[in-house]
mmCIF file of C-alpha atoms in Angstrom:
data_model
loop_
_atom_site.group_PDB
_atom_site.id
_atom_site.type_symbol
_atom_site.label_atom_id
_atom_site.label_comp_id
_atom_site.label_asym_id
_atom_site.label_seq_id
_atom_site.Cartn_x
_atom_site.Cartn_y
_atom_site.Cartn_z
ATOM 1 C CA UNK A 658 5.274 -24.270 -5.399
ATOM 2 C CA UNK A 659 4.240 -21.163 -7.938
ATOM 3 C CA UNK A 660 2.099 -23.623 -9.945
ATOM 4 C CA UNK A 661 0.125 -24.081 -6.879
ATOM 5 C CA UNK A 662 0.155 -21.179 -5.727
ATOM 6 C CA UNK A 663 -0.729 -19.478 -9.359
ATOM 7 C CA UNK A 664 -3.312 -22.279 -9.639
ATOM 8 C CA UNK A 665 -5.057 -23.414 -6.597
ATOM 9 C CA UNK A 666 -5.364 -20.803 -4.438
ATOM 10 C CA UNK A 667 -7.416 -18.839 -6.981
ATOM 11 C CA UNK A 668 -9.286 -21.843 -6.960
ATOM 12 C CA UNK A 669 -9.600 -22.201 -3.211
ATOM 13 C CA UNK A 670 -10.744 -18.443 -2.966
ATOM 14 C CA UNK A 671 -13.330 -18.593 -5.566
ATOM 15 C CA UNK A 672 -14.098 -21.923 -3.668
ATOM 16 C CA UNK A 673 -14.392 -20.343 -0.079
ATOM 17 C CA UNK A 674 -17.103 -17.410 -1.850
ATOM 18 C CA UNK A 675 -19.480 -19.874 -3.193
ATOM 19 C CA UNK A 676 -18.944 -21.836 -0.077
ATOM 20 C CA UNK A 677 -19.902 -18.747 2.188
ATOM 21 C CA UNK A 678 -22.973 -17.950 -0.283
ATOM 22 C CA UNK A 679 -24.634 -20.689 0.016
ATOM 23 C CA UNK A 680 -23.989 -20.570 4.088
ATOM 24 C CA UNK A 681 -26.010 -17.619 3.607
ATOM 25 C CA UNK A 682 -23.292 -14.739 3.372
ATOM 26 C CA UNK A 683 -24.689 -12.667 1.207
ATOM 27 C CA UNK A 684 -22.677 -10.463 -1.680
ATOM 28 C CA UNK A 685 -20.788 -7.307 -0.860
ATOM 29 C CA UNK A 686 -22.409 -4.610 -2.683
ATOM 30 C CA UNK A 687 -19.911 -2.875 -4.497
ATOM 31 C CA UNK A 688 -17.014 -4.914 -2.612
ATOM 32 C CA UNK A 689 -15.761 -6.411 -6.198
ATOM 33 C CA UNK A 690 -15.619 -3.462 -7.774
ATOM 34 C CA UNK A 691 -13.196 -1.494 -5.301
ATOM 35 C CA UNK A 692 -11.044 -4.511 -4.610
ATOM 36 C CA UNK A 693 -11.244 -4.184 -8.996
ATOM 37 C CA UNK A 694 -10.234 -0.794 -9.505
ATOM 38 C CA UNK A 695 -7.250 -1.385 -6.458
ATOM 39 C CA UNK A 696 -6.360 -4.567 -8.813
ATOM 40 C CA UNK A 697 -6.212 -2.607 -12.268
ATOM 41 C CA UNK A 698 -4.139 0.004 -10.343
ATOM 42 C CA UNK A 699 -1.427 -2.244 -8.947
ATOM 43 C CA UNK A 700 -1.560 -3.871 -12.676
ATOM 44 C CA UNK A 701 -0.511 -0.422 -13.831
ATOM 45 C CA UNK A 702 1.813 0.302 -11.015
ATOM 46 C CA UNK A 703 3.619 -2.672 -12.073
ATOM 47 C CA UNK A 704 3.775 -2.711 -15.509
ATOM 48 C CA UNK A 705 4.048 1.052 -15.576
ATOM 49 C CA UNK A 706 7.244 0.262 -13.490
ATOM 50 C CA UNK A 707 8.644 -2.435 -15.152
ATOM 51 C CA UNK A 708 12.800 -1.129 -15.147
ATOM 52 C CA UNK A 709 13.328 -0.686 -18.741
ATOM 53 C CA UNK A 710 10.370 -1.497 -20.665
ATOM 54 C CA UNK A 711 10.155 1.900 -23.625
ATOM 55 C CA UNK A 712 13.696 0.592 -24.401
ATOM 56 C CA UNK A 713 12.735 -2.824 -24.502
ATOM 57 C CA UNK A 714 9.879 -2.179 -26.719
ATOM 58 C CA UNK A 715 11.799 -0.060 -28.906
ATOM 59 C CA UNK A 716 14.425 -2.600 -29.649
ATOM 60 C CA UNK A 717 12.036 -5.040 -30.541
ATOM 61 C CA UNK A 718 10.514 -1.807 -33.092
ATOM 62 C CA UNK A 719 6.994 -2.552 -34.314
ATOM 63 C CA UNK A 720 7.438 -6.044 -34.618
ATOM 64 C CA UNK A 721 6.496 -6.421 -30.828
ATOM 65 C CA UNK A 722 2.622 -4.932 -31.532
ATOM 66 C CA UNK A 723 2.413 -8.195 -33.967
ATOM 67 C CA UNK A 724 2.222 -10.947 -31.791
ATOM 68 C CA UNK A 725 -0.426 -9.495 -29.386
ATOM 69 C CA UNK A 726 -2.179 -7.682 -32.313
ATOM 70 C CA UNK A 727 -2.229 -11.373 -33.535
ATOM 71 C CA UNK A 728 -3.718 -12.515 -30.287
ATOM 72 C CA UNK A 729 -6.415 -10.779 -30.272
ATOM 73 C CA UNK A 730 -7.264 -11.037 -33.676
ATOM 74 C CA UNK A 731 -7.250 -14.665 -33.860
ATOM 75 C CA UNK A 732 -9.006 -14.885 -30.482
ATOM 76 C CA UNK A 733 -11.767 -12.735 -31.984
ATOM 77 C CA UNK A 734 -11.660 -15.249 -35.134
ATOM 78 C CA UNK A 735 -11.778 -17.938 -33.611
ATOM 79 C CA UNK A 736 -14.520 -16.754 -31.519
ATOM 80 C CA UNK A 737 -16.477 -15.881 -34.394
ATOM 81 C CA UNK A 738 -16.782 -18.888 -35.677
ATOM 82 C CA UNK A 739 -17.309 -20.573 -32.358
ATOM 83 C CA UNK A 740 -20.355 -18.844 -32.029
ATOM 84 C CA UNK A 741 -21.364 -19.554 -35.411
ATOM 85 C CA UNK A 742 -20.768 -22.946 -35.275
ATOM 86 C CA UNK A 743 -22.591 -23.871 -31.790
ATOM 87 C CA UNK A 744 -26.324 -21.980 -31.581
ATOM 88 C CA UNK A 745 -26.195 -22.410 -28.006
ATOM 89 C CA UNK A 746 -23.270 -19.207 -27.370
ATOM 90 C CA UNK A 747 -23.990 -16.055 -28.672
ATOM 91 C CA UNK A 748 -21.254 -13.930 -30.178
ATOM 92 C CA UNK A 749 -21.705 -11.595 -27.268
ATOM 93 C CA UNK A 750 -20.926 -14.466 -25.134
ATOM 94 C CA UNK A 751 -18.140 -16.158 -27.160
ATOM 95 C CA UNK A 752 -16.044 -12.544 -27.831
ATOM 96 C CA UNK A 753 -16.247 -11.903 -23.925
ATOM 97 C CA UNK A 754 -15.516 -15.095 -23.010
ATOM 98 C CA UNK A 755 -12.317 -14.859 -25.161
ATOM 99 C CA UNK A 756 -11.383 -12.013 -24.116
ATOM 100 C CA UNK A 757 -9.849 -12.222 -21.123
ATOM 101 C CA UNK A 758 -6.529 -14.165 -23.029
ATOM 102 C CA UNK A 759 -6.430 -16.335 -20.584
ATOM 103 C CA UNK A 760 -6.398 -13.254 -17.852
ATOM 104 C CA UNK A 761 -9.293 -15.258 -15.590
ATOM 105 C CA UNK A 762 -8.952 -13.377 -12.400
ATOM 106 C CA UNK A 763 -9.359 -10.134 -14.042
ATOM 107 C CA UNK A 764 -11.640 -10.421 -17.255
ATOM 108 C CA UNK A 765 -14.292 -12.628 -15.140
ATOM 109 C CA UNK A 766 -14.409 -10.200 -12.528
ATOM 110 C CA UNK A 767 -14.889 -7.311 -15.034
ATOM 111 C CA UNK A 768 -18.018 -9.001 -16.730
ATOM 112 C CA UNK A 769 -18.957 -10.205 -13.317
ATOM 113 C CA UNK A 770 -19.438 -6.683 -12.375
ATOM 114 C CA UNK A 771 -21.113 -5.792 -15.068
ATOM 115 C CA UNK A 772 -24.109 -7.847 -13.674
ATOM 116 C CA UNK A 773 -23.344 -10.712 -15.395
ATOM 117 C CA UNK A 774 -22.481 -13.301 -12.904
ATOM 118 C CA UNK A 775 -23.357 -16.420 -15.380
ATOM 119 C CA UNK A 776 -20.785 -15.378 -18.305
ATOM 120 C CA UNK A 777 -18.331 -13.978 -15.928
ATOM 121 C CA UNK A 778 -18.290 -17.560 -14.694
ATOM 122 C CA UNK A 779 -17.831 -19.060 -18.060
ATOM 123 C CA UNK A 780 -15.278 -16.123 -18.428
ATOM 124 C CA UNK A 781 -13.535 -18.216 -15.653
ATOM 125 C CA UNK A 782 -13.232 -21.439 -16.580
ATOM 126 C CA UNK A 783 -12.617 -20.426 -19.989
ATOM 127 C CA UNK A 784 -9.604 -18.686 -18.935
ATOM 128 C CA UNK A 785 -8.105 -20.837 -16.563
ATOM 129 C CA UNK A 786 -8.305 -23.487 -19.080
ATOM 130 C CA UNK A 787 -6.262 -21.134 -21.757
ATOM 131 C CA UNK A 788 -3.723 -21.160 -18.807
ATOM 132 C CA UNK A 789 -3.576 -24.621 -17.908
ATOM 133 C CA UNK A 790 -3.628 -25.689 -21.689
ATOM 134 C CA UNK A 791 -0.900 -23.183 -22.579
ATOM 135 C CA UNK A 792 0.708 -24.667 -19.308
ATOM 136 C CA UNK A 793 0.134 -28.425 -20.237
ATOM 137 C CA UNK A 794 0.916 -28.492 -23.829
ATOM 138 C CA UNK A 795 3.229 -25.697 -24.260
ATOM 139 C CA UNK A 796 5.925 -28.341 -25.269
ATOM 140 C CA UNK A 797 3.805 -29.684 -28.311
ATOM 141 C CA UNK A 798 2.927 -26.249 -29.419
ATOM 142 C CA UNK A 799 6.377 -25.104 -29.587
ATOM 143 C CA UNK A 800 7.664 -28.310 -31.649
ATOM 144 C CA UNK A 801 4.490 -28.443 -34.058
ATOM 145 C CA UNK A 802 3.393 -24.716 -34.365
ATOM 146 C CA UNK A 803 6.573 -22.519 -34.207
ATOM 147 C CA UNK A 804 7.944 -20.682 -31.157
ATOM 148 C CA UNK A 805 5.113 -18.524 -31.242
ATOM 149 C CA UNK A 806 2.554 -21.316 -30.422
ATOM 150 C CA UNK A 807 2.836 -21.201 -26.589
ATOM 151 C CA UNK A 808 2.949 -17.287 -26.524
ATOM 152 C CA UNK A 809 0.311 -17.006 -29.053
ATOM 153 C CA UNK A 810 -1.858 -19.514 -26.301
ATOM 154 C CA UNK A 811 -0.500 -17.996 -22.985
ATOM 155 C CA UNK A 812 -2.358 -14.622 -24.026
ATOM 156 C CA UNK A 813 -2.094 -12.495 -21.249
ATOM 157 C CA UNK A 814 -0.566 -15.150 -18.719
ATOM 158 C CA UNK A 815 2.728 -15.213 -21.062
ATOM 159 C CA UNK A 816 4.571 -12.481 -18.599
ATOM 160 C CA UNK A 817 4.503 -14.056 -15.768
ATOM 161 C CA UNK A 818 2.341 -17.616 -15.392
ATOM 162 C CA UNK A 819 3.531 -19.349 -18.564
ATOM 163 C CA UNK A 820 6.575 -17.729 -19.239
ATOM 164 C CA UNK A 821 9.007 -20.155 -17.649
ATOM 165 C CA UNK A 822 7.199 -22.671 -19.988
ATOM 166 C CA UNK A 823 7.633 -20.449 -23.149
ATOM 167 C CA UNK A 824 11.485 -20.113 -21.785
ATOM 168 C CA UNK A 825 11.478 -23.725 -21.261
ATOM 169 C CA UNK A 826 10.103 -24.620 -24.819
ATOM 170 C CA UNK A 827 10.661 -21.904 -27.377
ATOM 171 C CA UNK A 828 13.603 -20.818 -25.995
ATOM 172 C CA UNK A 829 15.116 -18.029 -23.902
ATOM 173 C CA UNK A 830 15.080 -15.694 -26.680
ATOM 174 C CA UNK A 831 11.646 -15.658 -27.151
ATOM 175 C CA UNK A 832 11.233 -15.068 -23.329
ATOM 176 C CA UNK A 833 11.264 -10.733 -24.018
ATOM 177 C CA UNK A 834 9.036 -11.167 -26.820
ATOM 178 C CA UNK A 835 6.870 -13.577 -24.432
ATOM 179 C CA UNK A 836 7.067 -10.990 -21.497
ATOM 180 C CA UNK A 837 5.760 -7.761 -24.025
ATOM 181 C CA UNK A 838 2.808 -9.344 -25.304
ATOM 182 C CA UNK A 839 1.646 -10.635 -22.319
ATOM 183 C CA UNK A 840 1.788 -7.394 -20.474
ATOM 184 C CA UNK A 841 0.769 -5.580 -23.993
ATOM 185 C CA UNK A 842 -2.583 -8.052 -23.425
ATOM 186 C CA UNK A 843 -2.926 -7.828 -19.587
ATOM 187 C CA UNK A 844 -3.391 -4.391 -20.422
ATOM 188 C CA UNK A 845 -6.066 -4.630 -23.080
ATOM 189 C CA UNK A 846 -8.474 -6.877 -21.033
ATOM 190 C CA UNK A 847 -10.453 -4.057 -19.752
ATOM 191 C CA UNK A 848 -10.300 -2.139 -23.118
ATOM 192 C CA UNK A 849 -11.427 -5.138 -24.781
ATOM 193 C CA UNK A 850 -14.003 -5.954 -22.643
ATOM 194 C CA UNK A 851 -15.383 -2.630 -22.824
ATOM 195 C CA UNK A 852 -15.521 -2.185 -26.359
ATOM 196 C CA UNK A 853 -16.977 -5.504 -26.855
ATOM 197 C CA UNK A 854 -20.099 -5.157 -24.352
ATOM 198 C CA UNK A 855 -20.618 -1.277 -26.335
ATOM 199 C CA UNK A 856 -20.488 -2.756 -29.785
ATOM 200 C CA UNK A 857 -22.714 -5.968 -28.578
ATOM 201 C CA UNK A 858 -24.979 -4.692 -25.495
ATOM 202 C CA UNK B 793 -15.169 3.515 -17.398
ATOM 203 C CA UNK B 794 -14.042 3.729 -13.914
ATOM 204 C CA UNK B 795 -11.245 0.525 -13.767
ATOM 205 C CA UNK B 796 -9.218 1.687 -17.253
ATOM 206 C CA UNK B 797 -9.148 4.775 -15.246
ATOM 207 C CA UNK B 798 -7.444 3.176 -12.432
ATOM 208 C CA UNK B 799 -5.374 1.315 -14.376
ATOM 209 C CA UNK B 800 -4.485 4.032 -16.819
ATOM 210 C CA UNK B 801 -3.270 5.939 -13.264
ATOM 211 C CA UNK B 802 -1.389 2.888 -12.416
ATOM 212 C CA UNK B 803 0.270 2.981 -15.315
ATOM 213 C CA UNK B 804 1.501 6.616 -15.040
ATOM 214 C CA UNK B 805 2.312 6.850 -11.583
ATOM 215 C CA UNK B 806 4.763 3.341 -11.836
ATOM 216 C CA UNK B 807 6.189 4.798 -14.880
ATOM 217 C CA UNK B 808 7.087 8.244 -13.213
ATOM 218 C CA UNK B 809 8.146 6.317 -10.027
ATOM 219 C CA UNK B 810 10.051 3.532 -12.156
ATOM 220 C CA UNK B 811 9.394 0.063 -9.481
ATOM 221 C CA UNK B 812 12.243 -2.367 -8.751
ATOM 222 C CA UNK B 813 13.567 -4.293 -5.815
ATOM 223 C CA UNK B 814 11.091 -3.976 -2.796
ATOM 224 C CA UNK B 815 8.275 -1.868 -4.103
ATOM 225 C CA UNK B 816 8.195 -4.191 -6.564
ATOM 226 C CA UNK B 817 7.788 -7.378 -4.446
ATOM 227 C CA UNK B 818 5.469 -6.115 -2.320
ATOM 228 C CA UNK B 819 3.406 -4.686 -5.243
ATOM 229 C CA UNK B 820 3.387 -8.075 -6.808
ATOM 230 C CA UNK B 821 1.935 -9.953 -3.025
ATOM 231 C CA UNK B 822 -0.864 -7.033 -2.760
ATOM 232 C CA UNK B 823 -1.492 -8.446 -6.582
ATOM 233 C CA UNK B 824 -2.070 -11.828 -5.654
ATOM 234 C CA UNK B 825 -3.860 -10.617 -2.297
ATOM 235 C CA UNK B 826 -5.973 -8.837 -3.938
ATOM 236 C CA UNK B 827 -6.647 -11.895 -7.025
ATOM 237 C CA UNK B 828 -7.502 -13.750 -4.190
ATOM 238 C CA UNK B 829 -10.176 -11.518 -2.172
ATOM 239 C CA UNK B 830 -11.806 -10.712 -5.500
ATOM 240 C CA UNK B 831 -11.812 -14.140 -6.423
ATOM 241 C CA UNK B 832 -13.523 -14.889 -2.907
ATOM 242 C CA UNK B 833 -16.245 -11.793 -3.839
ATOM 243 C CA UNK B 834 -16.935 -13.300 -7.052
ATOM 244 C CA UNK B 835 -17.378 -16.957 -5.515
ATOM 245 C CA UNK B 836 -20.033 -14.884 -3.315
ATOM 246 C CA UNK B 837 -21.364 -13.226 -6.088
ATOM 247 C CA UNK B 838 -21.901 -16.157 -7.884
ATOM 248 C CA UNK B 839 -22.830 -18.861 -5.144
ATOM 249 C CA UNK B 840 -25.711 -16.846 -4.382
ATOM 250 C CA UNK B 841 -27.354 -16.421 -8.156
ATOM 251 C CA UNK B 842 -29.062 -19.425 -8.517
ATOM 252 C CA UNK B 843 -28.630 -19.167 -12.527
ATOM 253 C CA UNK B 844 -25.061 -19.904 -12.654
ATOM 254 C CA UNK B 845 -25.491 -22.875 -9.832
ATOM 255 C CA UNK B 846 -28.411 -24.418 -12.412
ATOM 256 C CA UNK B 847 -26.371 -23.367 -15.645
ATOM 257 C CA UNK B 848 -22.915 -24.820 -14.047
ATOM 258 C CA UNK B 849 -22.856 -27.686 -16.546
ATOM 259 C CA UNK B 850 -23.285 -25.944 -19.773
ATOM 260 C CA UNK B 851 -21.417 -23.235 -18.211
ATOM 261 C CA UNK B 852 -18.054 -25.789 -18.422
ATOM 262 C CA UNK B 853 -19.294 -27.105 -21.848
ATOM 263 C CA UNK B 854 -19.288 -23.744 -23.559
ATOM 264 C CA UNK B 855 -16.632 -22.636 -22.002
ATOM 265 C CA UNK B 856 -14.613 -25.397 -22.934
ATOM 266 C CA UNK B 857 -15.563 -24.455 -26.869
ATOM 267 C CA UNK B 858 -14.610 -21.081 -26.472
ATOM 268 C CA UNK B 859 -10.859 -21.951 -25.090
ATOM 269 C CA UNK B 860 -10.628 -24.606 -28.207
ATOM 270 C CA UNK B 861 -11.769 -21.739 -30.604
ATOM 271 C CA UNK B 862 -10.031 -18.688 -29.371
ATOM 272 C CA UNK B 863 -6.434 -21.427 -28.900
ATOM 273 C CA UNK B 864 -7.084 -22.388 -33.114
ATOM 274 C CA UNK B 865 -7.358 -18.555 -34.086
ATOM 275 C CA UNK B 866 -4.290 -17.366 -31.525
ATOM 276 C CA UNK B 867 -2.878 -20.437 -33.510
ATOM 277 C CA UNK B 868 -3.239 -19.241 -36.822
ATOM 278 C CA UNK B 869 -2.522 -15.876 -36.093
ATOM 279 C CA UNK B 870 0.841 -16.878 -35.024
ATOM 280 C CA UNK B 871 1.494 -18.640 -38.448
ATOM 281 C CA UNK B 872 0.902 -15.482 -40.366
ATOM 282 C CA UNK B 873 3.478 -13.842 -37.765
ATOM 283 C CA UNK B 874 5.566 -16.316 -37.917
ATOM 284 C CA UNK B 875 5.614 -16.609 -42.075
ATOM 285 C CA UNK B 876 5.874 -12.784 -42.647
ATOM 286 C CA UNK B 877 8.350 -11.619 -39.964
ATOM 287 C CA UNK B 878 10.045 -13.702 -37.829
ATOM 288 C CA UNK B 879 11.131 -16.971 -40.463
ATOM 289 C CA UNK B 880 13.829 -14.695 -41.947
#
């Protein structure tokens, strides 16, 4: 029942908009961005809030900063050499498309607004296939790449979306570990996505 | 930029206010509420520029690199974790 709602109703929503546009609604100016900022607030609220989370962190020392330090450095990597190897995506494209972690709702929205409706779109399905990948084959990545694999693939979705499968797989004492980085990452999106379109505009 | 300010001030104000129980549930609905109505904005945003609707193919093709790509670096990043921390 979470899997579909996590999953399809996104889907359905994003569905129902392009369905409306081409009935001739046309685009809220300015709608996505307050609905945005309300988002990124409740985010806050909510991680901000979290009961216990400085002592958490602090038990788990600096080690904790690895994993989504890691995350976002391989993401970058891997990025890299995505847009090196394929002369149809730009690095522009390929960093901000990774960027998200696997985050879709949020990071595809932020480059959306931006006034970049095409790559926030790829920024969508890119993400949501992170998810369901992490979601699919966290099983496999746990056996064959260390307990880290599904975390290191859930990205930002490994606090709340995949986290039952990193429990499930890796074990539940990865499941704090899996919980920090994610929120660690949900967190960086916007940062991220910021400091990418300033370094590449 | 206007949303890390938002979220910066989320941040602060749940931390001062410290969330559990109720708030916390309800917090977590308006979060998917809200997913979902931006979700719905950007499926208006997007149905109605005509370069995404031509570009949807490649759009899933590239897209589909980038996930492969940015899974093999998370990937290897979690090795080096893995080899110089946590396999003790």
């Amino acid at each position: 029942m979470n899997l579909i709602r996590e999953n399809l109703f996104p889907l359905l929503a994003f569905g129902a908009g392009i369905g409306a546009a081409r009935l001739g609604l046309a685009p809220v100016e300015r709608g996505g961005m307050i609905v945005l900022c309300f988002l990124v607030f409740l985010v806050g609220l909510s991680v901000g809030g979290t009961p216990g989370i400085l002592a958490l962190m602090k038990k788990m020392k600096g080690r904790i900063f690895l994993i989504p330090l890691g995350v976002i450095l391989g993401t970058a990597a891997g990025n890299i050499v995505a847009a090196l190897l394929f002369s149809g995506i730009s690095l522009r494209q390929a960093l901000l498309g990774g960027a998200g972690y696997g985050y879709y709702s949020l990071s595809a929205i932020l480059i959306t607004e931006q006034g970049e409706p095409v790559l926030g779109a790829m920024a969508l399905v890119s993400n949501m296939m992170r998810e369901l990948a992490t979601l699919a084959g966290a099983g496999l990545m746990a056996r064959f790449l260390t307990p880290l694999g599904p975390i290191m693939a859930g990205g930002a979705t490994s606090m709340d979306v995949t986290l039952p499968a990193v429990t499930r797989f890796s074990g539940a004492d990865y499941a704090p570990l899996s919980f920090v980085s994610g929120l660690l990452l949900s967190i960086a999106v916007p940062f991220m996505i910021a400091l990418i379109s300033m370094i590449l505009p | 930029m206007t949303v890390i300010l938002f979220l910066v001030l989320g941040l602060l104000i749940g931390w001062k206010l410290k969330l559990a129980g109720t708030p916390r549930k309800i917090i977590h609905q308006a979060l998917t509420l809200s997913i979902w109505i931006l979700l719905f904005f950007m499926g208006l945003d997007i149905g109605s520029d005509k370069n995404v609707l031509q570009q949807w193919g490649r759009i899933g093709g590239k897209a589909a690199v980038i996930t492969f790509f940015s899974l093999l670096g998370s990937f290897a990043a979690g090795f080096i974790v893995w080899k110089k921390v946590m396999d003790r």
